[in-house]
Amino acid sequence: MTTVLLLSDIHGNLHALETVLNDAFERAEIASVWVMGDSVGYGAQPNEVIKRLRTLPDLAMVKGNHEAAAIGEISIANFNPSAAASAAWTTEALIPEVRDFLTALPLVTMRSSITLCHGTPRNPIWEYMLTSQTAELNLNRLDTAGCVHGHTHIPSVFGRELSTNWHVIQARDTDVFQLDYERWFVNPGSVGQPRDGDPRASYALLQLTDNEAPRIQFHRVEYDVAKAQDLILDAHLPSTLAYRLSVGR
Ligand code: ZN
């Protein structure tokens, strides 16, 4: 069995990331780490987050809308005001080495016959996987049975059975699912800015075996929210970005 740590939407929150890494590496022998985008943006430590991620074993990463905005690949005209302000701040803050690393990231990649992307396979930058219709419409753009993604900041499983029926599950702390579906999409939730009303950092462990369907375990961990908030305020990022971390919205 191989255990893969799934992380997404870290959003420059190093305090949340370190707490998740401690928790995850205590729980399991982790062979690989997959990061589904938006590692930067909103939070005050984008360079530190990327440097830390690059120390992790067998790392696979994709680009999200916040990386694309920070390196100038997409316009921030469609961002809400606080997201636009944080994208502009992040663009200024990125050191060249980190900027080059983010620029080289793919939008979609594949590991162990599973697709990794930020939003959805057909629109990795912008589309939110929120309904079974969206899942269905993405199937012909998915070359694998399974896909891990992020973007919604909500831990979830979309699993298709009997060619028509989708199971849509919002995952909670300690939930475990066997992904024995024909096709499936999994989101580990957001490390650095959860939006399901639970402010604890979210992540998942994916267990891969040769003979069985993959198994996913969801976890939530409390981290030092106040420290992450202080850094956001000290950086003169919008105060709403600090406040929302307390409420998980
Ligand atoms: Zn995000």
GROMACS .gro file of C-alpha atoms and ligand atoms in nm:
model
  250
    1MET     CA    1   0.000   0.000   0.000
    2THR     CA    2   0.113   0.353  -0.081
    3THR     CA    3  -0.015   0.656   0.105
    4VAL     CA    4  -0.044   0.988  -0.074
    5LEU     CA    5  -0.101   1.313   0.114
    6LEU     CA    6  -0.357   1.532  -0.068
    7LEU     CA    7  -0.333   1.907  -0.012
    8SER     CA    8  -0.512   2.194  -0.181
    9ASP     CA    9  -0.581   2.565  -0.142
   10ILE     CA   10  -0.305   2.631   0.109
   11HIS     CA   11  -0.326   3.000   0.019
   12GLY     CA   12   0.000   3.121   0.169
   13ASN     CA   13  -0.097   2.999   0.515
   14LEU     CA   14   0.225   2.845   0.649
   15HIS     CA   15   0.087   2.795   1.001
   16ALA     CA   16  -0.196   2.580   0.868
   17LEU     CA   17   0.041   2.390   0.637
   18GLU     CA   18   0.294   2.306   0.911
   19THR     CA   19   0.017   2.181   1.140
   20VAL     CA   20  -0.127   1.962   0.864
   21LEU     CA   21   0.216   1.819   0.779
   22ASN     CA   22   0.283   1.732   1.144
   23ASP     CA   23  -0.053   1.562   1.177
   24ALA     CA   24  -0.032   1.374   0.848
   25PHE     CA   25   0.325   1.248   0.884
   26GLU     CA   26   0.245   1.128   1.237
   27ARG     CA   27  -0.053   0.932   1.110
   28ALA     CA   28   0.100   0.762   0.810
   29GLU     CA   29   0.412   0.677   0.618
   30ILE     CA   30   0.362   0.916   0.330
   31ALA     CA   31   0.528   0.823   0.000
   32SER     CA   32   0.404   1.115  -0.212
   33VAL     CA   33   0.245   1.456  -0.174
   34TRP     CA   34   0.000   1.593  -0.433
   35VAL     CA   35  -0.097   1.961  -0.423
   36MET     CA   36  -0.398   2.071  -0.627
   37GLY     CA   37  -0.329   2.440  -0.666
   38ASP     CA   38  -0.385   2.777  -0.498
   39SER     CA   39  -0.083   2.730  -0.276
   40VAL     CA   40  -0.047   3.110  -0.282
   41GLY     CA   41  -0.289   3.403  -0.266
   42TYR     CA   42  -0.488   3.543   0.032
   43GLY     CA   43  -0.226   3.447   0.292
   44ALA     CA   44   0.091   3.632   0.388
   45GLN     CA   45   0.357   3.363   0.334
   46PRO     CA   46   0.352   3.252  -0.033
   47ASN     CA   47   0.730   3.209  -0.066
   48GLU     CA   48   0.760   3.019   0.261
   49VAL     CA   49   0.476   2.784   0.164
   50ILE     CA   50   0.629   2.699  -0.174
   51LYS     CA   51   0.975   2.645  -0.024
   52ARG     CA   52   0.827   2.411   0.237
   53LEU     CA   53   0.627   2.216  -0.020
   54ARG     CA   54   0.942   2.162  -0.226
   55THR     CA   55   1.101   1.972   0.065
   56LEU     CA   56   0.824   1.708   0.062
   57PRO     CA   57   0.865   1.355  -0.082
   58ASP     CA   58   0.773   1.283  -0.447
   59LEU     CA   59   0.586   1.612  -0.485
   60ALA     CA   60   0.332   1.668  -0.764
   61MET     CA   61   0.171   2.011  -0.801
   62VAL     CA   62  -0.062   2.189  -1.038
   63LYS     CA   63  -0.138   2.554  -1.097
   64GLY     CA   64  -0.458   2.716  -0.967
   65ASN     CA   65  -0.621   3.048  -1.049
   66HIS     CA   66  -0.423   3.221  -0.773
   67GLU     CA   67  -0.087   3.104  -0.911
   68ALA     CA   68  -0.197   3.206  -1.261
   69ALA     CA   69  -0.299   3.552  -1.133
   70ALA     CA   70   0.015   3.602  -0.925
   71ILE     CA   71   0.243   3.533  -1.223
   72GLY     CA   72   0.034   3.745  -1.460
   73GLU     CA   73  -0.104   3.462  -1.676
   74ILE     CA   74  -0.467   3.560  -1.615
   75SER     CA   75  -0.632   3.892  -1.548
   76ILE     CA   76  -0.756   3.972  -1.198
   77ALA     CA   77  -1.058   4.155  -1.349
   78ASN     CA   78  -1.280   3.857  -1.257
   79PHE     CA   79  -1.152   3.840  -0.899
   80ASN     CA   80  -1.355   3.989  -0.614
   81PRO     CA   81  -1.192   4.297  -0.454
   82SER     CA   82  -1.014   4.119  -0.169
   83ALA     CA   83  -0.890   3.842  -0.400
   84ALA     CA   84  -0.767   4.103  -0.649
   85ALA     CA   85  -0.588   4.298  -0.372
   86SER     CA   86  -0.423   3.981  -0.244
   87ALA     CA   87  -0.322   3.874  -0.597
   88ALA     CA   88  -0.153   4.211  -0.653
   89TRP     CA   89   0.020   4.181  -0.314
   90THR     CA   90   0.135   3.825  -0.396
   91THR     CA   91   0.272   3.931  -0.735
   92GLU     CA   92   0.493   4.186  -0.556
   93ALA     CA   93   0.590   3.944  -0.279
   94LEU     CA   94   0.703   3.648  -0.491
   95ILE     CA   95   1.078   3.602  -0.509
   96PRO     CA   96   1.211   3.514  -0.859
   97GLU     CA   97   1.291   3.153  -0.772
   98VAL     CA   98   0.934   3.088  -0.651
   99ARG     CA   99   0.784   3.277  -0.942
  100ASP     CA  100   0.981   3.059  -1.188
  101PHE     CA  101   0.871   2.746  -1.006
  102LEU     CA  102   0.502   2.848  -1.022
  103THR     CA  103   0.530   2.944  -1.388
  104ALA     CA  104   0.658   2.596  -1.475
  105LEU     CA  105   0.367   2.413  -1.304
  106PRO     CA  106   0.120   2.225  -1.527
  107LEU     CA  107  -0.255   2.289  -1.516
  108VAL     CA  108  -0.334   1.917  -1.526
  109THR     CA  109  -0.108   1.622  -1.454
  110MET     CA  110  -0.138   1.251  -1.382
  111ARG     CA  111   0.008   1.027  -1.111
  112SER     CA  112  -0.068   0.658  -1.041
  113SER     CA  113  -0.346   0.667  -1.307
  114ILE     CA  114  -0.523   0.953  -1.128
  115THR     CA  115  -0.569   1.303  -1.272
  116LEU     CA  116  -0.469   1.610  -1.068
  117CYS     CA  117  -0.613   1.954  -1.139
  118HIS     CA  118  -0.732   2.263  -0.951
  119GLY     CA  119  -1.090   2.332  -1.068
  120THR     CA  120  -1.202   2.062  -1.312
  121PRO     CA  121  -1.031   1.869  -1.594
  122ARG     CA  122  -1.208   2.076  -1.865
  123ASN     CA  123  -1.148   2.409  -1.697
  124PRO     CA  124  -0.873   2.373  -1.436
  125ILE     CA  125  -0.853   2.747  -1.368
  126TRP     CA  126  -1.212   2.856  -1.319
  127GLU     CA  127  -1.471   2.578  -1.294
  128TYR     CA  128  -1.607   2.477  -0.951
  129MET     CA  129  -1.699   2.112  -0.896
  130LEU     CA  130  -2.021   2.170  -0.703
  131THR     CA  131  -2.285   1.954  -0.871
  132SER     CA  132  -2.319   1.608  -1.025
  133GLN     CA  133  -2.399   1.782  -1.358
  134THR     CA  134  -2.055   1.943  -1.354
  135ALA     CA  135  -1.900   1.606  -1.272
  136GLU     CA  136  -2.087   1.438  -1.559
  137LEU     CA  137  -1.988   1.710  -1.808
  138ASN     CA  138  -1.622   1.660  -1.717
  139LEU     CA  139  -1.611   1.286  -1.780
  140ASN     CA  140  -1.518   1.311  -2.147
  141ARG     CA  141  -1.225   1.534  -2.050
  142LEU     CA  142  -1.098   1.284  -1.794
  143ASP     CA  143  -0.867   1.006  -1.917
  144THR     CA  144  -0.858   0.827  -1.581
  145ALA     CA  145  -1.121   0.674  -1.352
  146GLY     CA  146  -1.039   0.920  -1.076
  147CYS     CA  147  -0.950   1.286  -1.035
  148VAL     CA  148  -0.829   1.482  -0.733
  149HIS     CA  149  -0.895   1.855  -0.736
  150GLY     CA  150  -0.952   2.164  -0.521
  151HIS     CA  151  -1.089   2.517  -0.578
  152THR     CA  152  -1.421   2.492  -0.387
  153HIS     CA  153  -1.246   2.477  -0.046
  154ILE     CA  154  -1.501   2.211   0.052
  155PRO     CA  155  -1.392   1.851   0.119
  156SER     CA  156  -1.600   1.630  -0.107
  157VAL     CA  157  -1.644   1.305  -0.297
  158PHE     CA  158  -1.837   1.274  -0.624
  159GLY     CA  159  -1.873   0.907  -0.720
  160ARG     CA  160  -2.056   0.767  -1.024
  161GLU     CA  161  -2.227   0.429  -1.008
  162LEU     CA  162  -2.423   0.222  -1.260
  163SER     CA  163  -2.340   0.471  -1.535
  164THR     CA  164  -2.595   0.728  -1.423
  165ASN     CA  165  -2.615   0.771  -1.051
  166TRP     CA  166  -2.383   1.014  -0.873
  167HIS     CA  167  -2.314   1.003  -0.503
  168VAL     CA  168  -2.228   1.354  -0.383
  169ILE     CA  169  -2.081   1.364  -0.035
  170GLN     CA  170  -1.954   1.657   0.171
  171ALA     CA  171  -1.682   1.496   0.378
  172ARG     CA  172  -1.631   1.548   0.752
  173ASP     CA  173  -1.336   1.494   0.982
  174THR     CA  174  -1.241   1.121   1.010
  175ASP     CA  175  -1.469   1.018   0.719
  176VAL     CA  176  -1.331   0.724   0.521
  177PHE     CA  177  -1.452   0.616   0.177
  178GLN     CA  178  -1.357   0.334  -0.056
  179LEU     CA  179  -1.356   0.487  -0.402
  180ASP     CA  180  -1.505   0.181  -0.573
  181TYR     CA  181  -1.695   0.392  -0.825
  182GLU     CA  182  -1.677   0.380  -1.205
  183ARG     CA  183  -1.556   0.739  -1.204
  184TRP     CA  184  -1.484   0.973  -0.914
  185PHE     CA  185  -1.371   1.320  -0.812
  186VAL     CA  186  -1.222   1.394  -0.469
  187ASN     CA  187  -1.142   1.729  -0.308
  188PRO     CA  188  -0.938   1.717   0.016
  189GLY     CA  189  -1.073   2.060   0.120
  190SER     CA  190  -0.863   2.366   0.191
  191VAL     CA  191  -0.555   2.369   0.412
  192GLY     CA  192  -0.532   2.746   0.445
  193GLN     CA  193  -0.883   2.890   0.405
  194PRO     CA  194  -1.165   2.637   0.470
  195ARG     CA  195  -1.513   2.751   0.358
  196ASP     CA  196  -1.746   2.486   0.500
  197GLY     CA  197  -1.798   2.657   0.834
  198ASP     CA  198  -1.525   2.455   1.006
  199PRO     CA  199  -1.214   2.672   1.047
  200ARG     CA  200  -0.982   2.375   1.103
  201ALA     CA  201  -0.730   2.301   0.826
  202SER     CA  202  -0.849   2.025   0.593
  203TYR     CA  203  -0.652   1.752   0.416
  204ALA     CA  204  -0.686   1.389   0.307
  205LEU     CA  205  -0.482   1.071   0.287
  206LEU     CA  206  -0.526   0.857  -0.023
  207GLN     CA  207  -0.431   0.492   0.008
  208LEU     CA  208  -0.343   0.312  -0.315
  209THR     CA  209  -0.322  -0.066  -0.342
  210ASP     CA  210  -0.270  -0.291  -0.641
  211ASN     CA  211  -0.587  -0.496  -0.610
  212GLU     CA  212  -0.847  -0.270  -0.450
  213ALA     CA  213  -1.010   0.062  -0.521
  214PRO     CA  214  -0.832   0.359  -0.357
  215ARG     CA  215  -0.937   0.452  -0.006
  216ILE     CA  216  -0.962   0.811   0.116
  217GLN     CA  217  -0.951   0.943   0.474
  218PHE     CA  218  -1.041   1.305   0.549
  219HIS     CA  219  -0.887   1.493   0.839
  220ARG     CA  220  -0.925   1.831   1.007
  221VAL     CA  221  -0.669   1.988   1.240
  222GLU     CA  222  -0.674   2.297   1.455
  223TYR     CA  223  -0.389   2.537   1.388
  224ASP     CA  224  -0.282   2.876   1.519
  225VAL     CA  225  -0.538   3.089   1.331
  226ALA     CA  226  -0.442   3.403   1.529
  227LYS     CA  227  -0.082   3.389   1.405
  228ALA     CA  228  -0.192   3.354   1.041
  229GLN     CA  229  -0.433   3.645   1.093
  230ASP     CA  230  -0.162   3.867   1.249
  231LEU     CA  231   0.060   3.812   0.946
  232ILE     CA  232  -0.225   3.902   0.707
  233LEU     CA  233  -0.293   4.224   0.898
  234ASP     CA  234   0.079   4.309   0.932
  235ALA     CA  235   0.112   4.270   0.554
  236HIS     CA  236  -0.177   4.518   0.504
  237LEU     CA  237  -0.375   4.257   0.315
  238PRO     CA  238  -0.757   4.309   0.337
  239SER     CA  239  -0.874   4.247   0.696
  240THR     CA  240  -1.165   4.034   0.569
  241LEU     CA  241  -0.903   3.775   0.467
  242ALA     CA  242  -0.794   3.752   0.831
  243TYR     CA  243  -1.148   3.749   0.971
  244ARG     CA  244  -1.276   3.468   0.749
  245LEU     CA  245  -1.012   3.227   0.884
  246SER     CA  246  -1.185   3.239   1.227
  247VAL     CA  247  -1.521   3.133   1.087
  248GLY     CA  248  -1.417   2.900   0.805
  249ARG     CA  249  -1.605   3.096   0.537
  250ZN      ZN  250  -0.856   2.860  -0.358
   0.00000   0.00000   0.00000
